Every structure is written in C-alpha cells, then in structure tokens.
Short mmCIF file of C-alpha atoms in Angstrom, two decimals:
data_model
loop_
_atom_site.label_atom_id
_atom_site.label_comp_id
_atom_site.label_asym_id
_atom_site.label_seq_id
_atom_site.Cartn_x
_atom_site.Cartn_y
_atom_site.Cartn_z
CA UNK A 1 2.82 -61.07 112.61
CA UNK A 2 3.23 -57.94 114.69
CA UNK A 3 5.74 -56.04 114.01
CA UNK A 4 7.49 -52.76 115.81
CA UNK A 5 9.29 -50.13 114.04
CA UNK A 6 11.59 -48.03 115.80
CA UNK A 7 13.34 -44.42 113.78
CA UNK A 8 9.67 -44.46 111.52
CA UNK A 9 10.15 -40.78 110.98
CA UNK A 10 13.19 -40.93 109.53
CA UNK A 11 14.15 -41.12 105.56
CA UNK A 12 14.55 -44.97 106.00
CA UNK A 13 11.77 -45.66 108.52
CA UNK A 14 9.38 -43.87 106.42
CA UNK A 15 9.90 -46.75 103.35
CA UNK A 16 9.36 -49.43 105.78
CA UNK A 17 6.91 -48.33 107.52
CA UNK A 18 5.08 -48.11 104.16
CA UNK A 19 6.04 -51.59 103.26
CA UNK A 20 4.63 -52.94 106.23
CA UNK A 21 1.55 -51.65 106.01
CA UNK A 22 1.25 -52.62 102.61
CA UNK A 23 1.86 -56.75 103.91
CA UNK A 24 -1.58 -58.10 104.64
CA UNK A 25 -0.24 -60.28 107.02
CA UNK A 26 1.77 -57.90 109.04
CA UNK A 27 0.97 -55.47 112.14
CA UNK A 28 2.45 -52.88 112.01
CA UNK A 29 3.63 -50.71 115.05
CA UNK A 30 5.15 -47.71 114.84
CA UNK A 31 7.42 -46.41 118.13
CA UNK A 32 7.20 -42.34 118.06
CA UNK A 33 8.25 -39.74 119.80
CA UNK A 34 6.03 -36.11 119.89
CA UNK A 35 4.39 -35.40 117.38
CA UNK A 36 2.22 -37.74 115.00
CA UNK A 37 3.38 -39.15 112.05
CA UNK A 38 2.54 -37.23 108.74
CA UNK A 39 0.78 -39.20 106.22
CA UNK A 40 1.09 -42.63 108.37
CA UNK A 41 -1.10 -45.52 106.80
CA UNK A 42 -4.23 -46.70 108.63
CA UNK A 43 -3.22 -49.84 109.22
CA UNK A 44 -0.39 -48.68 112.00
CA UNK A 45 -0.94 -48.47 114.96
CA UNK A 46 0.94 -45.86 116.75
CA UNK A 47 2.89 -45.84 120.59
CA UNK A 48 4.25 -42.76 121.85
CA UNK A 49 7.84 -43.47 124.04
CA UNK A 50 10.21 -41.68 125.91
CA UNK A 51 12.65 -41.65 122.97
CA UNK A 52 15.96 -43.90 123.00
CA UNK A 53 17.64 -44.34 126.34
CA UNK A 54 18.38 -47.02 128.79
CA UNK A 55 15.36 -45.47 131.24
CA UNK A 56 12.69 -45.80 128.07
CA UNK A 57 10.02 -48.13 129.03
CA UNK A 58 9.27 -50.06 126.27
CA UNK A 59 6.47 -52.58 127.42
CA UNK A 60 3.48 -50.84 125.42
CA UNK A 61 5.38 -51.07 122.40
CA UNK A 62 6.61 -54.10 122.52
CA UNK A 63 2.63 -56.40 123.71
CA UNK A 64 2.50 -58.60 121.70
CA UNK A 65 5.01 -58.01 119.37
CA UNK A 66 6.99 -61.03 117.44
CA UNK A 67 9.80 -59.17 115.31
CA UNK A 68 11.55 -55.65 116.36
CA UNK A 69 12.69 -53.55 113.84
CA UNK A 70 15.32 -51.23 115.36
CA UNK A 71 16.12 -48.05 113.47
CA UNK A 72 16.43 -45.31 116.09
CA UNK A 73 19.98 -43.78 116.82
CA UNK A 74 21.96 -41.30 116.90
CA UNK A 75 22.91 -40.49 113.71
CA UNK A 76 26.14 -39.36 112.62
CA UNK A 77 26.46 -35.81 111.98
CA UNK A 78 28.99 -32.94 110.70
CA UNK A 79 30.84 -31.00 112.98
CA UNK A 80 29.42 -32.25 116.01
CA UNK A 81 29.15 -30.02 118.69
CA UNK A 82 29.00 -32.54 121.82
CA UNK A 83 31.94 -32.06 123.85
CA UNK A 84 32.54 -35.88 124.40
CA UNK A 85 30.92 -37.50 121.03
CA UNK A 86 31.29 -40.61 121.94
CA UNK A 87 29.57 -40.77 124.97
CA UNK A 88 26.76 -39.10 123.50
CA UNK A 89 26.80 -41.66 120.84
CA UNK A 90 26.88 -44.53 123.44
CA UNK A 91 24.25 -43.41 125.98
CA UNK A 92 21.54 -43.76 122.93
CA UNK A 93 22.98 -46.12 120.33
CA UNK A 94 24.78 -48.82 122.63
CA UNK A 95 22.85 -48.21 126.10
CA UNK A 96 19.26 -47.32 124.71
CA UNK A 97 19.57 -50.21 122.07
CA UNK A 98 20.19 -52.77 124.38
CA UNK A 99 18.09 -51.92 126.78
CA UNK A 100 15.22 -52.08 124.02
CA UNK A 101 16.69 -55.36 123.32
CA UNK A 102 16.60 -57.11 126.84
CA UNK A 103 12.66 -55.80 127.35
CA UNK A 104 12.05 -57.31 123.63
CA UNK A 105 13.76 -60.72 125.01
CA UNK A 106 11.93 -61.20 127.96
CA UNK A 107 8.64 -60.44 126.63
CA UNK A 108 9.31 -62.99 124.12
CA UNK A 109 10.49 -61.34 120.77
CA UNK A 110 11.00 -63.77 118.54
CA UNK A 111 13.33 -62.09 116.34
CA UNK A 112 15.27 -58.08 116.64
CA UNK A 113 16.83 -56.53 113.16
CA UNK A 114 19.09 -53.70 113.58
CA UNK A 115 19.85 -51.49 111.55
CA UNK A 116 23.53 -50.84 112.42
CA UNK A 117 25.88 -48.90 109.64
CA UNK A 118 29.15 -49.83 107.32
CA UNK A 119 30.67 -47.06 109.27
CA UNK A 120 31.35 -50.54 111.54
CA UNK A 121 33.51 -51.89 108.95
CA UNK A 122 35.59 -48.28 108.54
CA UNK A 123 35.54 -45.62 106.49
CA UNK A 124 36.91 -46.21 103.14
CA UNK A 125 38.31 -49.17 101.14
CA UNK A 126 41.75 -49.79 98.56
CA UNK A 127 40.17 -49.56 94.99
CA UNK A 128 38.52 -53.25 94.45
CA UNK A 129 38.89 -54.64 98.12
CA UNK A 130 35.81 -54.57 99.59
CA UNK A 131 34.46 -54.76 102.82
CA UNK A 132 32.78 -58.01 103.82
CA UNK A 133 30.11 -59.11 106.27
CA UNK A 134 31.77 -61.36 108.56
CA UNK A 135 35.24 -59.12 108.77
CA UNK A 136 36.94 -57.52 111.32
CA UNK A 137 35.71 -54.38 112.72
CA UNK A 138 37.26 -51.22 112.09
CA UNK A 139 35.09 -48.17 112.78
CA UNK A 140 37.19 -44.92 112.31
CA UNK A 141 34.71 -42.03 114.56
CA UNK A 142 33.15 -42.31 117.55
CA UNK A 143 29.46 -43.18 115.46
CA UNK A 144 31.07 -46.12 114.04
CA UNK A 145 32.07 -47.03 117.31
CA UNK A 146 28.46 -46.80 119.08
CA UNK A 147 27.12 -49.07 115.99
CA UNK A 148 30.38 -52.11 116.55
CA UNK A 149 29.52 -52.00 120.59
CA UNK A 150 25.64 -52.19 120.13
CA UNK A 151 26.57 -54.88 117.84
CA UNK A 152 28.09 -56.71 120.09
CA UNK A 153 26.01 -56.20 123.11
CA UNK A 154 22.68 -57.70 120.86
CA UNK A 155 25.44 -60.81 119.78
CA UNK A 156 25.35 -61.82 123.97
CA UNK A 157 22.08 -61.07 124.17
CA UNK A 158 21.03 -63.44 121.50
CA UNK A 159 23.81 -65.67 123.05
CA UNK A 160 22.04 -66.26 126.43
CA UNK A 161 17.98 -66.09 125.26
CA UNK A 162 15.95 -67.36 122.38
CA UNK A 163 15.38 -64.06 120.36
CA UNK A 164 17.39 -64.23 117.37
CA UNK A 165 19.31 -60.91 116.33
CA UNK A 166 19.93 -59.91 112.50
CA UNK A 167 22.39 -57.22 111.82
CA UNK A 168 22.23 -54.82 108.77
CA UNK A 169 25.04 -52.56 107.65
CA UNK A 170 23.85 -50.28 104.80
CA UNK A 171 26.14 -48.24 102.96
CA UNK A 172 24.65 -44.49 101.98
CA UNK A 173 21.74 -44.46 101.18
CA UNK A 174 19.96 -42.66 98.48
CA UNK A 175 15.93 -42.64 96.88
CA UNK A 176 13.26 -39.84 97.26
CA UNK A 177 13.45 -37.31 99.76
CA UNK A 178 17.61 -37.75 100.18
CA UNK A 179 19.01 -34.99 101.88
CA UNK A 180 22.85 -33.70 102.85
CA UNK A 181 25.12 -34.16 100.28
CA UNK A 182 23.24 -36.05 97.87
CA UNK A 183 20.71 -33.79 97.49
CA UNK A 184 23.39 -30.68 97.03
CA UNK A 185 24.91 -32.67 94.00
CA UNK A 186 20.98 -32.76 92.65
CA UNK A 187 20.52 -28.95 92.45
CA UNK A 188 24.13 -28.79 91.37
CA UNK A 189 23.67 -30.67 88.14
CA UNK A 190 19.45 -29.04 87.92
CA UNK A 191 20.99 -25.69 88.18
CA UNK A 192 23.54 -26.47 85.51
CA UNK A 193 27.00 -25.58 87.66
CA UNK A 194 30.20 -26.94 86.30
CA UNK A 195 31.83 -29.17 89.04
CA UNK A 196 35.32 -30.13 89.11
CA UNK A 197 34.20 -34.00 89.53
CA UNK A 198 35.45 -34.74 85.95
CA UNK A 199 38.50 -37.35 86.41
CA UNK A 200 37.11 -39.21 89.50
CA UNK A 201 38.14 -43.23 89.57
CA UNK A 202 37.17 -44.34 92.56
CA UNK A 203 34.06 -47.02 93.41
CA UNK A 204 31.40 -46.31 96.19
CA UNK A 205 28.86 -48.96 96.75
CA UNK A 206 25.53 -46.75 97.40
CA UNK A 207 22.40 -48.68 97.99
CA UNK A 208 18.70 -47.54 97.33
CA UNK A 209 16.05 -46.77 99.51
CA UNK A 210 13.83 -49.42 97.93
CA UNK A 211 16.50 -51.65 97.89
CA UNK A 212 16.99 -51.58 101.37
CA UNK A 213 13.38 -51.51 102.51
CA UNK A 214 13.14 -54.44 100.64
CA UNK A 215 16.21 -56.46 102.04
CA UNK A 216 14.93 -55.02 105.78
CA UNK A 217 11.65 -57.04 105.00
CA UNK A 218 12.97 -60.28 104.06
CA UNK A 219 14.99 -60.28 106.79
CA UNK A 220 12.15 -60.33 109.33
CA UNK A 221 10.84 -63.81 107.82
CA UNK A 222 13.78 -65.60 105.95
CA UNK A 223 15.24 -68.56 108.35
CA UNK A 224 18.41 -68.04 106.57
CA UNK A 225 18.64 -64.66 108.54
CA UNK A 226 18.94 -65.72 111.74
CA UNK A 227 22.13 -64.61 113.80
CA UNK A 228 23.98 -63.00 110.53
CA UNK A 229 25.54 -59.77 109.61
CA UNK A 230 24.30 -58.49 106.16
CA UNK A 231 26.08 -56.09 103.74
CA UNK A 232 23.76 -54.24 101.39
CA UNK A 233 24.22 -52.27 98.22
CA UNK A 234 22.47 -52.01 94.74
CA UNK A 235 25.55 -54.63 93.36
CA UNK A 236 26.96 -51.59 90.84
CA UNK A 237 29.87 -49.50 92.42
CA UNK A 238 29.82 -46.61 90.99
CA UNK A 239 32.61 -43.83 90.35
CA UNK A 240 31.43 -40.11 91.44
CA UNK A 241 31.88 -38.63 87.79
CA UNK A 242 29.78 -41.71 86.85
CA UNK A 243 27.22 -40.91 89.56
CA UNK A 244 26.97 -37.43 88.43
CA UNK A 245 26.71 -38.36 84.65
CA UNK A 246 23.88 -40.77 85.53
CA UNK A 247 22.37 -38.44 88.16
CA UNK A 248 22.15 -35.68 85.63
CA UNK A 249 20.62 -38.07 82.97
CA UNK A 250 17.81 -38.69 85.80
CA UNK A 251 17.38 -34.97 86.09
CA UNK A 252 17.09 -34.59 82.25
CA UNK A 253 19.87 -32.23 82.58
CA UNK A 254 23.59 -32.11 80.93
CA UNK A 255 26.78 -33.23 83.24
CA UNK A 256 29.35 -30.08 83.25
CA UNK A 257 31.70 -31.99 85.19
CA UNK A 258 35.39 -30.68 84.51
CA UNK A 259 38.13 -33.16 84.57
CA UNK A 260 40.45 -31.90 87.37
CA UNK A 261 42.78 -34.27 88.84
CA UNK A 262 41.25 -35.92 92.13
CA UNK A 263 44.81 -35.05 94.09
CA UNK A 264 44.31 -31.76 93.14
CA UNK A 265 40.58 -32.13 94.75
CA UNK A 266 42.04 -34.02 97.59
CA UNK A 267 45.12 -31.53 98.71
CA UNK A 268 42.63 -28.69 98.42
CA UNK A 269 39.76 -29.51 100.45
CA UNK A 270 42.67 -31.08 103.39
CA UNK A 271 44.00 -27.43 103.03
CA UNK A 272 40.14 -25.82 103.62
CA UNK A 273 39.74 -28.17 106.54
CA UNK A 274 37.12 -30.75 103.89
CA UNK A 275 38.69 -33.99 104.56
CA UNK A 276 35.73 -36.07 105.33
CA UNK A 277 34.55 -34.69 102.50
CA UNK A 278 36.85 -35.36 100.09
CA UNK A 279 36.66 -39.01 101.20
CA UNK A 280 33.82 -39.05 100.16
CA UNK A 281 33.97 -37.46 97.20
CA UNK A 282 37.75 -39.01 95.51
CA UNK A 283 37.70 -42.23 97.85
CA UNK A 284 36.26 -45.52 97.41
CA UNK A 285 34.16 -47.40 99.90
CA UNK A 286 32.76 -51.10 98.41
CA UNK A 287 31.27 -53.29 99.82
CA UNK A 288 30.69 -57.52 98.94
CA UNK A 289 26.92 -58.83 99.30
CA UNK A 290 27.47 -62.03 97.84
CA UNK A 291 26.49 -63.47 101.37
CA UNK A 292 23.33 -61.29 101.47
CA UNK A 293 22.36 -62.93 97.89
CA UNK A 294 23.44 -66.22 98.81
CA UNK A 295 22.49 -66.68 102.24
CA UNK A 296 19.18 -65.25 101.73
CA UNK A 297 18.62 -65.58 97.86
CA UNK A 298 18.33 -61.77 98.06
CA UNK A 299 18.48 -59.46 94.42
CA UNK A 300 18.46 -56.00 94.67
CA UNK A 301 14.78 -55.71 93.00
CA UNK A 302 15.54 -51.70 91.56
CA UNK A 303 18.40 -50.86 89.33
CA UNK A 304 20.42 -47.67 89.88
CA UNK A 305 19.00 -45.80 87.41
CA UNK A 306 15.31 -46.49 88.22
CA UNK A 307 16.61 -45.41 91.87
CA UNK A 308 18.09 -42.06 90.53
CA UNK A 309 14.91 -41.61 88.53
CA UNK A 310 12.88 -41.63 91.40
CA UNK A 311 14.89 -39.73 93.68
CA UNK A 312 15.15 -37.26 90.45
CA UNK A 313 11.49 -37.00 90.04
CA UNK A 314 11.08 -36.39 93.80
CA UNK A 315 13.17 -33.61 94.04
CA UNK A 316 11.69 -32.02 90.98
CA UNK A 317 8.39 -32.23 92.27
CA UNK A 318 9.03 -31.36 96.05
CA UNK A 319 12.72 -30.22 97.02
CA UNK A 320 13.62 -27.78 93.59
#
C-alpha cells in the first residue's frame, strides 16, 4: 500500500514517518518542502511540493498513492503576529487541505486521515466532563476554527466521491524531542527550581507520541475507521502537580513543587497578561476515547510513564 505523508518534518510526522517505513507492506511517501529530510529511512521515497496552498500541485505526490496522511498546517502559535489570524489560518489549513483533498479524490485515493486538533472541540472542559468525538463543535481561536471548517469541507468531499475521510483530534502531545512548554517544565524540574504547581486539581488528557503514531496507523487499514471522528489520549488524565511529580521521577530528579493555591496562580498570570497560560496550567481539558477503543479495538500500547521516560531520556541525552 502506498502511502503519502504530509507535515513529515514535524515532531509528529517524524514518528510516522518512521513507522511506515518500518511496515513491510507499506510505501512510504514523504511530501517535503526545501530541504531534505534529516535521518529519513531508505525505504521513503521523497517529493518536493510547493508547500500547503490551494495553487500546490499535488499530482507527483499523490501517483499512485492509496491512503493520504495529512499532517501539514498551520500550527497554532503564541502571540501571533498576522494581522488577520484567521485568514492566515484558513488560506493553508481549510483552502490548502481541501484542495489536497479533491486532487487525492480524483486520482483515486482510497482513503485521506487528517490530522485535525481538540482545539475543534474548545479549549478547556468542567472537571470530569469530557469532550467527546461526535459533539458539537466549539473552537475558541481562530486555529481551532481553520481545523472545524477543514473538517467539514473533507465531510462533503467524502459525501459526493468514494474516498473515505478519517478525522483525528489529538490532545497535546508529548514523547522525545517535545518542545514549548513541555520541554520548559523538563529543565525546570532537571535544574531543581521550586515551582508554585503544588495544589493543582485539575485533569488534562495528554496523549503520547507513540501512542498517537500508533492510533494514526491503524487508522489507515481498520474498516471500522471509515468516515469517523477519533479522540485520542493515553486513557490517564492527569493533574499538573501529578505531571510534574511523575515527570521529575522520569528525570531521576526530586519535585519542589510548592503548594500555592491555583486562584492565586490564576488571578496572577490574568494580571501579567498569561491567561492562555494559566489555562493550561490550573484548567482541565479531558477528553473520552471510549469510541476510539471500541470502534476500532484501539489500546493505547505505552503507559504514561514509559512515555515520560522516553521523552526524559531524550532530553537528557540531546536537549539538556
């Protein structure tokens, strides 16, 4: 089965593009833009492109090609700097995703996964209500937003041809090589700093690279798959004092997390202008994949602690 990877350079590209060229009976095609990948297994084979717009010609790419794997976007950033964000976000999530997916339709794609975000669902949960698949929409920035519309513009595609879409919504994810904020909570805890993270009780669903690789390759071949919206986490919610206590135990270093009050947390980073910040750090976002394990008889095959381990050991070796 040929397969074509879109976003292969990026943290979660990079794991499956490993695991499909580790499948014997996949072929693996990797969609890049510039430069060559580092370290990229023999067994891809490699298609420069335009990057992601509605002009990009895909039709190299795409010859001969049964399954698209579509991981290129936009991705949501910090402060951004585009004077209308949303547009920005549209012309390259919404307009250069379906674009890709009308060429992969009429050349006879068999079957387009997208890799799409929880930001869909919104940004944050009550304690113990999750988010689920098959709810309503309710994206909260204008990246969420570009995610629900490309969404919806694959749904009528699939609608009116025979290519079958599959939608995954991960929440953040985490594994070897992390970056942003995850990463700054890793030489945190290596360089011993107390952190006023303490008294946290909220739940955040986090889900592993490996995890996800793994879901992202069953849902290329499982029938099941067809047409659905997956959810996708580890299945542990965790609190961020007991992410930080279990991160630090990866690191082989102690936790000096003081027990400050999250309100206190919450009403001082709204007064230094940290609100999406705090959210994540004192609110709780959870999500429900008991479709994605019944549906698809899908278990998350690595535990969160073999997860932090390995990001751990990672960043030891090659970010300290």
């Amino acid at each position: 089965m040929r397969v074509l990877l879109t976003g292969a350079t990026g943290f979660v590209g990079r794991a499956v593009l490993g695991r499909l060229a580790a499948s014997d009976d996949l072929e693996p095609v990797a969609a890049i833009r510039g430069h060559a990948l580092p370290d990229c297994p023999s067994r891809v084979v490699t298609v420069r492109t335009a990057g992601l717009s509605a002009a990009t010609d895909w039709s190299q790419a795409l010859d001969q090609v049964e399954v698209v794997i579509h991981g290129a976007a936009r991705v949501h950033v910090m402060n951004d700097t585009e004077s209308d964000p949303l547009e920005a976000f549209r012309k390259v999530n919404v307009e250069g995703t379906l674009s890709l997916a009308r060429q992969a339709a009429s050349l006879g794609v068999r079957r387009f996964v997208f890799i799409s975000s929880i930001k869909v669902n919104g940004e944050g949960t009550p304690l113990n209500q999750p988010y689920f698949a098959d709810a309503t929409p309710a994206p909260g920035d204008p990246y969420g937003i570009s995610k629900m519309e490309a969404e919806q513009g694959l749904r009528e595609i699939a609608s009116t041809c025979a290519m079958e879409v599959v939608i995954i919504r991960p929440v953040l994810v985490y594994g070897p090589g992390v970056r942003a904020n995850f990463l700054n909570m890793m030489r945190w805890l290596d360089k011993g700093i107390p952190l006023p993270f303490g008294a946290i009780h909220n739940r955040r669903s986090l889900v592993a690279l490996e995890n996800l690789a793994d879901l992202i390759l069953t849902c290329i071949r499982h029938p099941a798959a067809a047409n659905q919206t997956f959810l996708v986490s580890d299945g542990e919610d965790l609190s961020t004092t007991q992410l930080l206590t279990r991160m630090a135990k990866a690191l082989g270093k102690p936790a000096r997390l003081l027990p400050v009050p999250s309100v206190l947390l919450e009403r001082g980073a709204q007064m230094l202008g940290k609100k999406a910040l705090s959210q994540r750090l004192c609110g709780s976002l959870q999500v429900d994949i008991s479709k994605t394990r019944e549906l698809l008889g899908w278990i998350p095959p690595v535990s969160v602690d073999e997860a932090l381990v390995s990001a751990a050991n990672y960043y030891k070796e090659r970010q300290r």
